[in-house]
Amino acid sequence: AGLADSEFVIQIAAMANKFILQKYVNDTQLGDQLWLYKTQRYGADWYVLLKNQAFVSIQTAKAQMANLSNDMSRNTPFVKSVSQVKQEISQSNPQS
């Protein structure tokens, strides 16, 4: 996506089991509000859901967390930088 490294996003959930994550998305009908990406963690594929919105500052992103739905809040969401997300994505897609 065309996100700036300096922007911030809210991570909604992350787990190794893509099927459970997709069931969560289907059950909560949040698909149109989320981005999914794959990374590597603990030597295996790991899947991460983000709210599909970027924020110019960490403060703005943290303030937005108060407005998340209960479905989005139940997995202890937190703010991370777009640069970190891009780094995680590149780890799962090595340029060989």
PDB file of N, CA and C in Angstrom, residues 3-96:
ATOM      1  N   LEU A   3       1.650   3.640   1.874  1.00  0.00           N
ATOM      2  CA  LEU A   3       1.726   4.253   3.198  1.00  0.00           C
ATOM      3  C   LEU A   3       3.135   4.777   3.436  1.00  0.00           C
ATOM      4  N   ALA A   4       3.227   5.910   4.102  1.00  0.00           N
ATOM      5  CA  ALA A   4       4.524   6.481   4.426  1.00  0.00           C
ATOM      6  C   ALA A   4       5.118   5.779   5.639  1.00  0.00           C
ATOM      7  N   ASP A   5       6.439   5.587   5.627  1.00  0.00           N
ATOM      8  CA  ASP A   5       7.111   4.931   6.748  1.00  0.00           C
ATOM      9  C   ASP A   5       6.858   5.662   8.058  1.00  0.00           C
ATOM     10  N   SER A   6       6.617   6.951   7.976  1.00  0.00           N
ATOM     11  CA  SER A   6       6.446   7.763   9.184  1.00  0.00           C
ATOM     12  C   SER A   6       5.043   7.659   9.785  1.00  0.00           C
ATOM     13  N   GLU A   7       4.147   6.976   9.099  1.00  0.00           N
ATOM     14  CA  GLU A   7       2.770   6.855   9.592  1.00  0.00           C
ATOM     15  C   GLU A   7       2.656   5.678  10.571  1.00  0.00           C
ATOM     16  N   PHE A   8       1.505   5.602  11.231  1.00  0.00           N
ATOM     17  CA  PHE A   8       1.250   4.569  12.236  1.00  0.00           C
ATOM     18  C   PHE A   8      -0.070   3.875  11.936  1.00  0.00           C
ATOM     19  N   VAL A   9      -0.155   2.606  12.321  1.00  0.00           N
ATOM     20  CA  VAL A   9      -1.367   1.811  12.129  1.00  0.00           C
ATOM     21  C   VAL A   9      -1.675   1.086  13.439  1.00  0.00           C
ATOM     22  N   ILE A  10      -2.886   0.557  13.523  1.00  0.00           N
ATOM     23  CA  ILE A  10      -3.311  -0.194  14.704  1.00  0.00           C
ATOM     24  C   ILE A  10      -3.366  -1.670  14.351  1.00  0.00           C
ATOM     25  N   GLN A  11      -2.571  -2.469  15.065  1.00  0.00           N
ATOM     26  CA  GLN A  11      -2.628  -3.914  14.889  1.00  0.00           C
ATOM     27  C   GLN A  11      -3.797  -4.449  15.704  1.00  0.00           C
ATOM     28  N   ILE A  12      -4.683  -5.186  15.046  1.00  0.00           N
ATOM     29  CA  ILE A  12      -5.894  -5.703  15.678  1.00  0.00           C
ATOM     30  C   ILE A  12      -5.669  -7.105  16.230  1.00  0.00           C
ATOM     31  N   ALA A  13      -4.957  -7.931  15.493  1.00  0.00           N
ATOM     32  CA  ALA A  13      -4.726  -9.314  15.917  1.00  0.00           C
ATOM     33  C   ALA A  13      -3.568  -9.891  15.121  1.00  0.00           C
ATOM     34  N   ALA A  14      -2.963 -10.942  15.659  1.00  0.00           N
ATOM     35  CA  ALA A  14      -1.903 -11.652  14.951  1.00  0.00           C
ATOM     36  C   ALA A  14      -1.848 -13.079  15.465  1.00  0.00           C
ATOM     37  N   MET A  15      -1.656 -14.024  14.555  1.00  0.00           N
ATOM     38  CA  MET A  15      -1.533 -15.425  14.955  1.00  0.00           C
ATOM     39  C   MET A  15      -0.931 -16.233  13.817  1.00  0.00           C
ATOM     40  N   ALA A  16      -0.502 -17.427  14.158  1.00  0.00           N
ATOM     41  CA  ALA A  16       0.116 -18.305  13.171  1.00  0.00           C
ATOM     42  C   ALA A  16      -0.937 -19.015  12.311  1.00  0.00           C
ATOM     43  N   ASN A  17      -2.132 -19.188  12.845  1.00  0.00           N
ATOM     44  CA  ASN A  17      -3.168 -19.936  12.130  1.00  0.00           C
ATOM     45  C   ASN A  17      -4.023 -18.985  11.293  1.00  0.00           C
ATOM     46  N   LYS A  18      -3.761 -19.000   9.989  1.00  0.00           N
ATOM     47  CA  LYS A  18      -4.479 -18.094   9.083  1.00  0.00           C
ATOM     48  C   LYS A  18      -5.980 -18.401   9.052  1.00  0.00           C
ATOM     49  N   PHE A  19      -6.339 -19.681   9.208  1.00  0.00           N
ATOM     50  CA  PHE A  19      -7.755 -20.052   9.132  1.00  0.00           C
ATOM     51  C   PHE A  19      -8.552 -19.490  10.306  1.00  0.00           C
ATOM     52  N   ILE A  20      -7.970 -19.523  11.509  1.00  0.00           N
ATOM     53  CA  ILE A  20      -8.645 -18.937  12.672  1.00  0.00           C
ATOM     54  C   ILE A  20      -8.793 -17.426  12.478  1.00  0.00           C
ATOM     55  N   LEU A  21      -7.749 -16.808  11.939  1.00  0.00           N
ATOM     56  CA  LEU A  21      -7.802 -15.363  11.706  1.00  0.00           C
ATOM     57  C   LEU A  21      -8.892 -15.032  10.683  1.00  0.00           C
ATOM     58  N   GLN A  22      -8.969 -15.819   9.618  1.00  0.00           N
ATOM     59  CA  GLN A  22      -9.999 -15.573   8.604  1.00  0.00           C
ATOM     60  C   GLN A  22     -11.398 -15.831   9.165  1.00  0.00           C
ATOM     61  N   LYS A  23     -11.535 -16.821  10.044  1.00  0.00           N
ATOM     62  CA  LYS A  23     -12.826 -17.064  10.686  1.00  0.00           C
ATOM     63  C   LYS A  23     -13.227 -15.862  11.544  1.00  0.00           C
ATOM     64  N   TYR A  24     -12.252 -15.300  12.263  1.00  0.00           N
ATOM     65  CA  TYR A  24     -12.508 -14.089  13.060  1.00  0.00           C
ATOM     66  C   TYR A  24     -13.014 -12.962  12.160  1.00  0.00           C
ATOM     67  N   VAL A  25     -12.347 -12.763  11.029  1.00  0.00           N
ATOM     68  CA  VAL A  25     -12.755 -11.712  10.098  1.00  0.00           C
ATOM     69  C   VAL A  25     -14.168 -11.974   9.577  1.00  0.00           C
ATOM     70  N   ASN A  26     -14.436 -13.221   9.199  1.00  0.00           N
ATOM     71  CA  ASN A  26     -15.768 -13.572   8.687  1.00  0.00           C
ATOM     72  C   ASN A  26     -16.838 -13.432   9.760  1.00  0.00           C
ATOM     73  N   ASP A  27     -16.550 -13.936  10.962  1.00  0.00           N
ATOM     74  CA  ASP A  27     -17.534 -13.900  12.046  1.00  0.00           C
ATOM     75  C   ASP A  27     -17.867 -12.466  12.454  1.00  0.00           C
ATOM     76  N   THR A  28     -16.887 -11.598  12.433  1.00  0.00           N
ATOM     77  CA  THR A  28     -17.100 -10.219  12.870  1.00  0.00           C
ATOM     78  C   THR A  28     -17.502  -9.308  11.714  1.00  0.00           C
ATOM     79  N   GLN A  29     -17.425  -9.830  10.483  1.00  0.00           N
ATOM     80  CA  GLN A  29     -17.755  -9.061   9.280  1.00  0.00           C
ATOM     81  C   GLN A  29     -16.955  -7.754   9.219  1.00  0.00           C
ATOM     82  N   LEU A  30     -15.663  -7.861   9.548  1.00  0.00           N
ATOM     83  CA  LEU A  30     -14.784  -6.690   9.557  1.00  0.00           C
ATOM     84  C   LEU A  30     -13.864  -6.639   8.343  1.00  0.00           C
ATOM     85  N   GLY A  31     -14.071  -7.544   7.391  1.00  0.00           N
ATOM     86  CA  GLY A  31     -13.141  -7.654   6.268  1.00  0.00           C
ATOM     87  C   GLY A  31     -12.860  -6.348   5.553  1.00  0.00           C
ATOM     88  N   ASP A  32     -13.892  -5.503   5.408  1.00  0.00           N
ATOM     89  CA  ASP A  32     -13.700  -4.246   4.689  1.00  0.00           C
ATOM     90  C   ASP A  32     -12.987  -3.195   5.532  1.00  0.00           C
ATOM     91  N   GLN A  33     -12.717  -3.497   6.797  1.00  0.00           N
ATOM     92  CA  GLN A  33     -12.055  -2.530   7.673  1.00  0.00           C
ATOM     93  C   GLN A  33     -10.639  -2.958   8.055  1.00  0.00           C
ATOM     94  N   LEU A  34     -10.172  -4.073   7.458  1.00  0.00           N
ATOM     95  CA  LEU A  34      -8.897  -4.629   7.888  1.00  0.00           C
ATOM     96  C   LEU A  34      -7.955  -4.891   6.724  1.00  0.00           C
ATOM     97  N   TRP A  35      -6.669  -4.845   7.034  1.00  0.00           N
ATOM     98  CA  TRP A  35      -5.622  -5.296   6.125  1.00  0.00           C
ATOM     99  C   TRP A  35      -4.983  -6.519   6.747  1.00  0.00           C
ATOM    100  N   LEU A  36      -4.634  -7.509   5.941  1.00  0.00           N
ATOM    101  CA  LEU A  36      -3.948  -8.713   6.401  1.00  0.00           C
ATOM    102  C   LEU A  36      -2.594  -8.785   5.726  1.00  0.00           C
ATOM    103  N   TYR A  37      -1.566  -9.094   6.492  1.00  0.00           N
ATOM    104  CA  TYR A  37      -0.275  -9.367   5.864  1.00  0.00           C
ATOM    105  C   TYR A  37       0.396 -10.533   6.557  1.00  0.00           C
ATOM    106  N   LYS A  38       1.373 -11.110   5.840  1.00  0.00           N
ATOM    107  CA  LYS A  38       2.110 -12.267   6.341  1.00  0.00           C
ATOM    108  C   LYS A  38       3.526 -11.843   6.691  1.00  0.00           C
ATOM    109  N   THR A  39       4.028 -12.370   7.788  1.00  0.00           N
ATOM    110  CA  THR A  39       5.413 -12.135   8.182  1.00  0.00           C
ATOM    111  C   THR A  39       5.983 -13.450   8.693  1.00  0.00           C
ATOM    112  N   GLN A  40       7.199 -13.396   9.185  1.00  0.00           N
ATOM    113  CA  GLN A  40       7.831 -14.563   9.797  1.00  0.00           C
ATOM    114  C   GLN A  40       8.018 -14.276  11.276  1.00  0.00           C
ATOM    115  N   ARG A  41       7.614 -15.207  12.111  1.00  0.00           N
ATOM    116  CA  ARG A  41       7.824 -15.069  13.542  1.00  0.00           C
ATOM    117  C   ARG A  41       8.051 -16.471  14.109  1.00  0.00           C
ATOM    118  N   TYR A  42       9.003 -16.591  14.999  1.00  0.00           N
ATOM    119  CA  TYR A  42       9.308 -17.890  15.608  1.00  0.00           C
ATOM    120  C   TYR A  42       9.616 -18.945  14.539  1.00  0.00           C
ATOM    121  N   GLY A  43      10.216 -18.507  13.432  1.00  0.00           N
ATOM    122  CA  GLY A  43      10.618 -19.428  12.367  1.00  0.00           C
ATOM    123  C   GLY A  43       9.481 -19.982  11.532  1.00  0.00           C
ATOM    124  N   ALA A  44       8.310 -19.356  11.604  1.00  0.00           N
ATOM    125  CA  ALA A  44       7.159 -19.843  10.835  1.00  0.00           C
ATOM    126  C   ALA A  44       6.355 -18.649  10.316  1.00  0.00           C
ATOM    127  N   ASP A  45       5.448 -18.931   9.381  1.00  0.00           N
ATOM    128  CA  ASP A  45       4.563 -17.876   8.885  1.00  0.00           C
ATOM    129  C   ASP A  45       3.678 -17.381  10.018  1.00  0.00           C
ATOM    130  N   TRP A  46       3.404 -16.083  10.010  1.00  0.00           N
ATOM    131  CA  TRP A  46       2.599 -15.438  11.044  1.00  0.00           C
ATOM    132  C   TRP A  46       1.743 -14.417  10.314  1.00  0.00           C
ATOM    133  N   TYR A  47       0.487 -14.317  10.661  1.00  0.00           N
ATOM    134  CA  TYR A  47      -0.462 -13.452   9.956  1.00  0.00           C
ATOM    135  C   TYR A  47      -0.938 -12.340  10.882  1.00  0.00           C
ATOM    136  N   VAL A  48      -0.985 -11.134  10.335  1.00  0.00           N
ATOM    137  CA  VAL A  48      -1.279  -9.949  11.141  1.00  0.00           C
ATOM    138  C   VAL A  48      -2.445  -9.191  10.516  1.00  0.00           C
ATOM    139  N   LEU A  49      -3.381  -8.769  11.354  1.00  0.00           N
ATOM    140  CA  LEU A  49      -4.492  -7.921  10.919  1.00  0.00           C
ATOM    141  C   LEU A  49      -4.263  -6.503  11.420  1.00  0.00           C
ATOM    142  N   LEU A  50      -4.432  -5.548  10.515  1.00  0.00           N
ATOM    143  CA  LEU A  50      -4.352  -4.131  10.855  1.00  0.00           C
ATOM    144  C   LEU A  50      -5.675  -3.472  10.526  1.00  0.00           C
ATOM    145  N   LYS A  51      -6.023  -2.444  11.273  1.00  0.00           N
ATOM    146  CA  LYS A  51      -7.141  -1.592  10.870  1.00  0.00           C
ATOM    147  C   LYS A  51      -6.693  -0.863   9.614  1.00  0.00           C
ATOM    148  N   ASN A  52      -7.549  -0.785   8.603  1.00  0.00           N
ATOM    149  CA  ASN A  52      -7.139  -0.237   7.311  1.00  0.00           C
ATOM    150  C   ASN A  52      -7.154   1.288   7.290  1.00  0.00           C
ATOM    151  N   GLN A  53      -6.397   1.855   8.192  1.00  0.00           N
ATOM    152  CA  GLN A  53      -6.325   3.302   8.310  1.00  0.00           C
ATOM    153  C   GLN A  53      -4.942   3.636   8.856  1.00  0.00           C
ATOM    154  N   ALA A  54      -4.314   4.645   8.272  1.00  0.00           N
ATOM    155  CA  ALA A  54      -3.000   5.081   8.754  1.00  0.00           C
ATOM    156  C   ALA A  54      -3.146   6.450   9.415  1.00  0.00           C
ATOM    157  N   PHE A  55      -2.281   6.699  10.389  1.00  0.00           N
ATOM    158  CA  PHE A  55      -2.343   7.938  11.167  1.00  0.00           C
ATOM    159  C   PHE A  55      -0.990   8.644  11.106  1.00  0.00           C
ATOM    160  N   VAL A  56      -1.045   9.970  11.143  1.00  0.00           N
ATOM    161  CA  VAL A  56       0.188  10.749  10.998  1.00  0.00           C
ATOM    162  C   VAL A  56       1.042  10.728  12.251  1.00  0.00           C
ATOM    163  N   SER A  57       0.443  10.426  13.393  1.00  0.00           N
ATOM    164  CA  SER A  57       1.227  10.407  14.629  1.00  0.00           C
ATOM    165  C   SER A  57       0.792   9.236  15.496  1.00  0.00           C
ATOM    166  N   ILE A  58       1.682   8.839  16.380  1.00  0.00           N
ATOM    167  CA  ILE A  58       1.359   7.744  17.300  1.00  0.00           C
ATOM    168  C   ILE A  58       0.244   8.170  18.252  1.00  0.00           C
ATOM    169  N   GLN A  59       0.212   9.455  18.590  1.00  0.00           N
ATOM    170  CA  GLN A  59      -0.836   9.966  19.487  1.00  0.00           C
ATOM    171  C   GLN A  59      -2.216   9.854  18.825  1.00  0.00           C
ATOM    172  N   THR A  60      -2.278  10.201  17.545  1.00  0.00           N
ATOM    173  CA  THR A  60      -3.553  10.118  16.817  1.00  0.00           C
ATOM    174  C   THR A  60      -4.029   8.671  16.747  1.00  0.00           C
ATOM    175  N   ALA A  61      -3.104   7.767  16.473  1.00  0.00           N
ATOM    176  CA  ALA A  61      -3.467   6.353  16.389  1.00  0.00           C
ATOM    177  C   ALA A  61      -3.953   5.837  17.740  1.00  0.00           C
ATOM    178  N   LYS A  62      -3.248   6.204  18.807  1.00  0.00           N
ATOM    179  CA  LYS A  62      -3.660   5.753  20.142  1.00  0.00           C
ATOM    180  C   LYS A  62      -5.031   6.316  20.514  1.00  0.00           C
ATOM    181  N   ALA A  63      -5.290   7.557  20.136  1.00  0.00           N
ATOM    182  CA  ALA A  63      -6.598   8.153  20.417  1.00  0.00           C
ATOM    183  C   ALA A  63      -7.698   7.397  19.669  1.00  0.00           C
ATOM    184  N   GLN A  64      -7.400   6.963  18.458  1.00  0.00           N
ATOM    185  CA  GLN A  64      -8.381   6.240  17.647  1.00  0.00           C
ATOM    186  C   GLN A  64      -8.704   4.874  18.248  1.00  0.00           C
ATOM    187  N   MET A  65      -7.777   4.303  18.992  1.00  0.00           N
ATOM    188  CA  MET A  65      -8.020   2.986  19.602  1.00  0.00           C
ATOM    189  C   MET A  65      -9.230   3.018  20.523  1.00  0.00           C
ATOM    190  N   ALA A  66      -9.513   4.165  21.120  1.00  0.00           N
ATOM    191  CA  ALA A  66     -10.675   4.279  22.012  1.00  0.00           C
ATOM    192  C   ALA A  66     -11.977   4.104  21.244  1.00  0.00           C
ATOM    193  N   ASN A  67     -11.945   4.299  19.918  1.00  0.00           N
ATOM    194  CA  ASN A  67     -13.153   4.207  19.098  1.00  0.00           C
ATOM    195  C   ASN A  67     -13.324   2.845  18.433  1.00  0.00           C
ATOM    196  N   LEU A  68     -12.424   1.920  18.708  1.00  0.00           N
ATOM    197  CA  LEU A  68     -12.535   0.599  18.080  1.00  0.00           C
ATOM    198  C   LEU A  68     -13.757  -0.138  18.611  1.00  0.00           C
ATOM    199  N   SER A  69     -14.344  -0.952  17.755  1.00  0.00           N
ATOM    200  CA  SER A  69     -15.471  -1.779  18.182  1.00  0.00           C
ATOM    201  C   SER A  69     -14.988  -2.830  19.173  1.00  0.00           C
ATOM    202  N   ASN A  70     -15.927  -3.423  19.894  1.00  0.00           N
ATOM    203  CA  ASN A  70     -15.575  -4.493  20.825  1.00  0.00           C
ATOM    204  C   ASN A  70     -14.876  -5.643  20.112  1.00  0.00           C
ATOM    205  N   ASP A  71     -15.331  -5.961  18.901  1.00  0.00           N
ATOM    206  CA  ASP A  71     -14.712  -7.047  18.135  1.00  0.00           C
ATOM    207  C   ASP A  71     -13.252  -6.741  17.823  1.00  0.00           C
ATOM    208  N   MET A  72     -12.958  -5.479  17.563  1.00  0.00           N
ATOM    209  CA  MET A  72     -11.581  -5.110  17.253  1.00  0.00           C
ATOM    210  C   MET A  72     -10.734  -4.973  18.515  1.00  0.00           C
ATOM    211  N   SER A  73     -11.366  -4.736  19.638  1.00  0.00           N
ATOM    212  CA  SER A  73     -10.617  -4.487  20.879  1.00  0.00           C
ATOM    213  C   SER A  73     -10.269  -5.747  21.648  1.00  0.00           C
ATOM    214  N   ARG A  74     -10.888  -6.866  21.308  1.00  0.00           N
ATOM    215  CA  ARG A  74     -10.778  -8.031  22.188  1.00  0.00           C
ATOM    216  C   ARG A  74      -9.422  -8.730  22.145  1.00  0.00           C
ATOM    217  N   ASN A  75      -8.581  -8.445  21.159  1.00  0.00           N
ATOM    218  CA  ASN A  75      -7.272  -9.105  21.067  1.00  0.00           C
ATOM    219  C   ASN A  75      -6.126  -8.170  21.443  1.00  0.00           C
ATOM    220  N   THR A  76      -6.396  -7.213  22.295  1.00  0.00           N
ATOM    221  CA  THR A  76      -5.399  -6.268  22.786  1.00  0.00           C
ATOM    222  C   THR A  76      -4.668  -5.566  21.641  1.00  0.00           C
ATOM    223  N   PRO A  77      -5.372  -4.705  20.924  1.00  0.00           N
ATOM    224  CA  PRO A  77      -4.734  -3.988  19.821  1.00  0.00           C
ATOM    225  C   PRO A  77      -3.648  -3.047  20.317  1.00  0.00           C
ATOM    226  N   PHE A  78      -2.722  -2.734  19.434  1.00  0.00           N
ATOM    227  CA  PHE A  78      -1.685  -1.771  19.775  1.00  0.00           C
ATOM    228  C   PHE A  78      -1.212  -1.061  18.512  1.00  0.00           C
ATOM    229  N   VAL A  79      -0.505   0.037  18.712  1.00  0.00           N
ATOM    230  CA  VAL A  79      -0.047   0.872  17.606  1.00  0.00           C
ATOM    231  C   VAL A  79       1.361   0.451  17.201  1.00  0.00           C
ATOM    232  N   LYS A  80       1.596   0.424  15.882  1.00  0.00           N
ATOM    233  CA  LYS A  80       2.946   0.156  15.385  1.00  0.00           C
ATOM    234  C   LYS A  80       3.196   1.036  14.177  1.00  0.00           C
ATOM    235  N   SER A  81       4.450   1.255  13.864  1.00  0.00           N
ATOM    236  CA  SER A  81       4.791   2.139  12.756  1.00  0.00           C
ATOM    237  C   SER A  81       4.668   1.402  11.426  1.00  0.00           C
ATOM    238  N   VAL A  82       4.353   2.151  10.387  1.00  0.00           N
ATOM    239  CA  VAL A  82       4.286   1.580   9.043  1.00  0.00           C
ATOM    240  C   VAL A  82       5.650   1.025   8.644  1.00  0.00           C
ATOM    241  N   SER A  83       6.724   1.701   9.061  1.00  0.00           N
ATOM    242  CA  SER A  83       8.058   1.195   8.716  1.00  0.00           C
ATOM    243  C   SER A  83       8.284  -0.190   9.321  1.00  0.00           C
ATOM    244  N   GLN A  84       7.781  -0.425  10.536  1.00  0.00           N
ATOM    245  CA  GLN A  84       7.905  -1.749  11.152  1.00  0.00           C
ATOM    246  C   GLN A  84       7.093  -2.774  10.375  1.00  0.00           C
ATOM    247  N   VAL A  85       5.888  -2.392   9.946  1.00  0.00           N
ATOM    248  CA  VAL A  85       5.042  -3.294   9.165  1.00  0.00           C
ATOM    249  C   VAL A  85       5.751  -3.679   7.871  1.00  0.00           C
ATOM    250  N   LYS A  86       6.319  -2.685   7.184  1.00  0.00           N
ATOM    251  CA  LYS A  86       7.010  -2.971   5.919  1.00  0.00           C
ATOM    252  C   LYS A  86       8.203  -3.891   6.148  1.00  0.00           C
ATOM    253  N   GLN A  87       8.903  -3.693   7.255  1.00  0.00           N
ATOM    254  CA  GLN A  87      10.031  -4.554   7.579  1.00  0.00           C
ATOM    255  C   GLN A  87       9.561  -5.986   7.818  1.00  0.00           C
ATOM    256  N   GLU A  88       8.445  -6.142   8.546  1.00  0.00           N
ATOM    257  CA  GLU A  88       7.896  -7.474   8.814  1.00  0.00           C
ATOM    258  C   GLU A  88       7.457  -8.157   7.522  1.00  0.00           C
ATOM    259  N   ILE A  89       6.845  -7.397   6.614  1.00  0.00           N
ATOM    260  CA  ILE A  89       6.406  -7.976   5.341  1.00  0.00           C
ATOM    261  C   ILE A  89       7.615  -8.431   4.529  1.00  0.00           C
ATOM    262  N   SER A  90       8.669  -7.638   4.530  1.00  0.00           N
ATOM    263  CA  SER A  90       9.851  -7.995   3.745  1.00  0.00           C
ATOM    264  C   SER A  90      10.524  -9.248   4.309  1.00  0.00           C
ATOM    265  N   GLN A  91      10.378  -9.485   5.616  1.00  0.00           N
ATOM    266  CA  GLN A  91      10.956 -10.694   6.219  1.00  0.00           C
ATOM    267  C   GLN A  91      10.295 -11.952   5.687  1.00  0.00           C
ATOM    268  N   SER A  92       9.026 -11.868   5.314  1.00  0.00           N
ATOM    269  CA  SER A  92       8.324 -13.053   4.843  1.00  0.00           C
ATOM    270  C   SER A  92       8.476 -13.230   3.340  1.00  0.00           C
ATOM    271  N   ASN A  93       9.007 -12.219   2.660  1.00  0.00           N
ATOM    272  CA  ASN A  93       9.205 -12.284   1.221  1.00  0.00           C
ATOM    273  C   ASN A  93      10.648 -11.951   0.883  1.00  0.00           C
ATOM    274  N   PRO A  94      11.582 -12.826   1.233  1.00  0.00           N
ATOM    275  CA  PRO A  94      12.986 -12.514   0.991  1.00  0.00           C
ATOM    276  C   PRO A  94      13.265 -12.315  -0.495  1.00  0.00           C
ATOM    277  N   GLN A  95      14.067 -11.336  -0.776  1.00  0.00           N
ATOM    278  CA  GLN A  95      14.406 -11.027  -2.176  1.00  0.00           C
ATOM    279  C   GLN A  95      15.552 -11.940  -2.602  1.00  0.00           C
ATOM    280  N   SER A  96      15.219 -13.132  -3.071  1.00  0.00           N
ATOM    281  CA  SER A  96      16.270 -14.071  -3.458  1.00  0.00           C
ATOM    282  C   SER A  96      16.411 -14.124  -4.967  1.00  0.00           C
TER     283      SER A  96
END
